[in-house]
mmCIF file of C-alpha atoms in Angstrom:
data_model
loop_
_atom_site.group_PDB
_atom_site.id
_atom_site.type_symbol
_atom_site.label_atom_id
_atom_site.label_comp_id
_atom_site.label_asym_id
_atom_site.label_seq_id
_atom_site.Cartn_x
_atom_site.Cartn_y
_atom_site.Cartn_z
ATOM 1 C CA UNK N 11 0.014 -0.031 -0.049
ATOM 2 C CA UNK N 12 1.240 3.484 -0.919
ATOM 3 C CA UNK N 13 -0.253 6.716 0.224
ATOM 4 C CA UNK N 14 0.397 9.821 -1.772
ATOM 5 C CA UNK N 15 0.076 13.425 -0.459
ATOM 6 C CA UNK N 16 0.438 16.386 -2.740
ATOM 7 C CA UNK N 17 1.417 19.808 -1.640
ATOM 8 C CA UNK N 18 2.615 23.117 -3.116
ATOM 9 C CA UNK N 19 -0.432 24.285 -4.897
ATOM 10 C CA UNK N 20 -1.901 27.685 -4.553
ATOM 11 C CA UNK N 21 -2.764 30.922 -6.205
ATOM 12 C CA UNK N 22 -0.131 32.509 -8.582
ATOM 13 C CA UNK N 23 -0.198 35.202 -11.122
ATOM 14 C CA UNK N 24 0.322 34.388 -14.795
ATOM 15 C CA UNK N 25 4.036 34.013 -15.523
ATOM 16 C CA UNK N 26 4.776 32.776 -12.096
ATOM 17 C CA UNK N 27 6.111 29.419 -10.906
ATOM 18 C CA UNK N 28 5.098 26.743 -8.492
ATOM 19 C CA UNK N 29 6.672 23.447 -7.445
ATOM 20 C CA UNK N 30 4.332 20.679 -6.468
ATOM 21 C CA UNK N 31 5.534 17.855 -4.233
ATOM 22 C CA UNK N 32 4.127 14.356 -3.779
ATOM 23 C CA UNK N 33 5.218 12.674 -0.671
ATOM 24 C CA UNK N 34 4.786 8.886 -0.550
ATOM 25 C CA UNK N 35 4.468 6.670 2.444
ATOM 26 C CA UNK N 36 5.828 3.106 2.449
ATOM 27 C CA UNK N 37 9.072 1.613 1.625
ATOM 28 C CA UNK N 38 8.317 0.791 -2.082
ATOM 29 C CA UNK N 39 8.287 4.281 -3.530
ATOM 30 C CA UNK N 40 11.392 3.491 -5.648
ATOM 31 C CA UNK N 41 9.727 0.638 -7.327
ATOM 32 C CA UNK N 42 6.994 2.780 -8.840
ATOM 33 C CA UNK N 43 6.896 5.096 -11.810
ATOM 34 C CA UNK N 44 5.310 8.402 -10.782
ATOM 35 C CA UNK N 45 3.129 10.760 -12.695
ATOM 36 C CA UNK N 46 1.389 14.032 -12.475
ATOM 37 C CA UNK N 47 -2.088 14.648 -13.852
ATOM 38 C CA UNK N 48 -4.417 17.606 -13.850
ATOM 39 C CA UNK N 49 -8.147 18.046 -14.181
ATOM 40 C CA UNK N 50 -9.882 21.338 -14.850
ATOM 41 C CA UNK N 51 -13.605 21.778 -13.956
ATOM 42 C CA UNK N 52 -15.766 19.992 -16.499
ATOM 43 C CA UNK N 53 -12.863 18.408 -18.255
ATOM 44 C CA UNK N 54 -11.250 15.013 -18.113
ATOM 45 C CA UNK N 55 -8.220 14.244 -16.060
ATOM 46 C CA UNK N 56 -5.156 14.278 -18.315
ATOM 47 C CA UNK N 57 -1.516 13.230 -17.906
ATOM 48 C CA UNK N 58 0.958 16.014 -17.482
ATOM 49 C CA UNK N 59 4.161 14.193 -17.031
ATOM 50 C CA UNK N 60 5.611 10.843 -15.814
ATOM 51 C CA UNK N 61 9.034 9.547 -14.613
ATOM 52 C CA UNK N 62 10.205 6.085 -14.347
ATOM 53 C CA UNK N 63 11.061 4.394 -10.975
ATOM 54 C CA UNK N 64 14.825 5.128 -11.318
ATOM 55 C CA UNK N 65 14.242 8.643 -12.835
ATOM 56 C CA UNK N 66 16.009 7.820 -15.981
ATOM 57 C CA UNK N 67 12.987 7.978 -18.273
ATOM 58 C CA UNK N 68 10.598 10.835 -18.375
ATOM 59 C CA UNK N 69 7.563 11.600 -20.435
ATOM 60 C CA UNK N 70 5.839 14.881 -20.756
ATOM 61 C CA UNK N 71 3.072 16.378 -22.820
ATOM 62 C CA UNK N 72 4.286 18.248 -25.978
ATOM 63 C CA UNK N 73 2.298 21.325 -25.246
ATOM 64 C CA UNK N 74 3.819 21.543 -21.706
ATOM 65 C CA UNK N 75 7.388 20.777 -22.595
ATOM 66 C CA UNK N 76 9.784 23.480 -21.594
ATOM 67 C CA UNK N 77 7.446 24.793 -18.864
ATOM 68 C CA UNK N 78 6.778 21.805 -16.674
ATOM 69 C CA UNK N 79 9.461 19.381 -15.417
ATOM 70 C CA UNK N 80 8.976 16.216 -13.443
ATOM 71 C CA UNK N 81 11.636 14.862 -11.058
ATOM 72 C CA UNK N 82 11.885 12.573 -8.157
ATOM 73 C CA UNK N 83 14.086 11.894 -5.064
ATOM 74 C CA UNK N 84 13.848 8.264 -4.094
ATOM 75 C CA UNK N 85 15.726 8.871 -0.858
ATOM 76 C CA UNK N 86 13.041 11.290 0.162
ATOM 77 C CA UNK N 87 10.217 9.191 -1.371
ATOM 78 C CA UNK N 88 8.975 12.379 -3.084
ATOM 79 C CA UNK N 89 8.164 13.366 -6.672
ATOM 80 C CA UNK N 90 8.039 16.878 -7.904
ATOM 81 C CA UNK N 91 6.468 18.905 -10.650
ATOM 82 C CA UNK N 92 8.237 22.240 -11.349
ATOM 83 C CA UNK N 93 5.851 24.570 -13.217
ATOM 84 C CA UNK N 94 7.214 27.774 -14.776
ATOM 85 C CA UNK N 95 5.666 30.489 -16.915
ATOM 86 C CA UNK N 96 2.242 29.555 -15.662
ATOM 87 C CA UNK N 97 -0.761 30.533 -17.642
ATOM 88 C CA UNK N 98 -4.516 30.844 -16.640
ATOM 89 C CA UNK N 99 -5.242 27.707 -18.672
ATOM 90 C CA UNK N 100 -2.998 25.751 -16.334
ATOM 91 C CA UNK N 101 -5.626 26.233 -13.575
ATOM 92 C CA UNK N 102 -6.704 22.825 -12.413
ATOM 93 C CA UNK N 103 -6.487 20.293 -9.626
ATOM 94 C CA UNK N 104 -3.208 18.496 -9.872
ATOM 95 C CA UNK N 105 -2.889 14.863 -8.885
ATOM 96 C CA UNK N 106 0.096 12.622 -8.465
ATOM 97 C CA UNK N 107 -0.170 8.963 -9.190
ATOM 98 C CA UNK N 108 1.872 5.785 -8.972
ATOM 99 C CA UNK N 109 2.022 2.874 -11.345
ATOM 100 C CA UNK N 110 4.404 0.160 -12.482
ATOM 101 C CA UNK N 111 5.791 1.964 -15.620
ATOM 102 C CA UNK N 112 5.515 5.298 -17.325
ATOM 103 C CA UNK N 113 3.454 3.558 -20.071
ATOM 104 C CA UNK N 114 0.911 2.456 -17.513
ATOM 105 C CA UNK N 115 0.741 6.118 -16.272
ATOM 106 C CA UNK N 116 0.174 7.356 -19.726
ATOM 107 C CA UNK N 117 -2.538 4.827 -20.185
ATOM 108 C CA UNK N 118 -4.204 5.772 -16.945
ATOM 109 C CA UNK N 119 -3.589 2.334 -15.430
ATOM 110 C CA UNK N 120 -2.995 3.708 -12.036
ATOM 111 C CA UNK N 121 -2.147 1.838 -8.844
ATOM 112 C CA UNK N 122 -2.399 4.730 -6.400
ATOM 113 C CA UNK N 123 -3.737 8.321 -6.539
ATOM 114 C CA UNK N 124 -3.185 11.234 -4.297
ATOM 115 C CA UNK N 125 -5.961 13.509 -3.113
ATOM 116 C CA UNK N 126 -4.985 16.489 -5.343
ATOM 117 C CA UNK N 127 -3.825 19.952 -4.909
ATOM 118 C CA UNK N 128 -5.460 23.084 -6.469
ATOM 119 C CA UNK N 129 -3.427 25.332 -8.715
ATOM 120 C CA UNK N 130 -5.033 28.659 -9.710
ATOM 121 C CA UNK N 131 -3.367 30.959 -12.114
ATOM 122 C CA UNK N 132 -4.688 34.486 -12.277
ATOM 123 C CA UNK N 133 -4.410 36.647 -15.379
#
């Protein structure tokens, strides 16, 4: 069993930055690929980025590349999402998730979800 707790969301002006954190409980964090997803009101939940268990493979959405960066620290059992040059359209609830591989994350075959953290970008 893995519990995921996101933090770092909040209200930011357009052009600003936020770093989201996802702290995992349990001793098996390093065996899971981790991903970040977001869901805006009335829209589906979409993948934002994913990273393999050892951090060597990352996946990110083309439209967000260059602004959002995923990383992880297995010693701290924490995954991160650095978000720069934020835009109002980035406003959403952001969720972290764990799965066996980055492919499974991309395919939404998730083992564990966090509870989400709200990001609001004002214009």
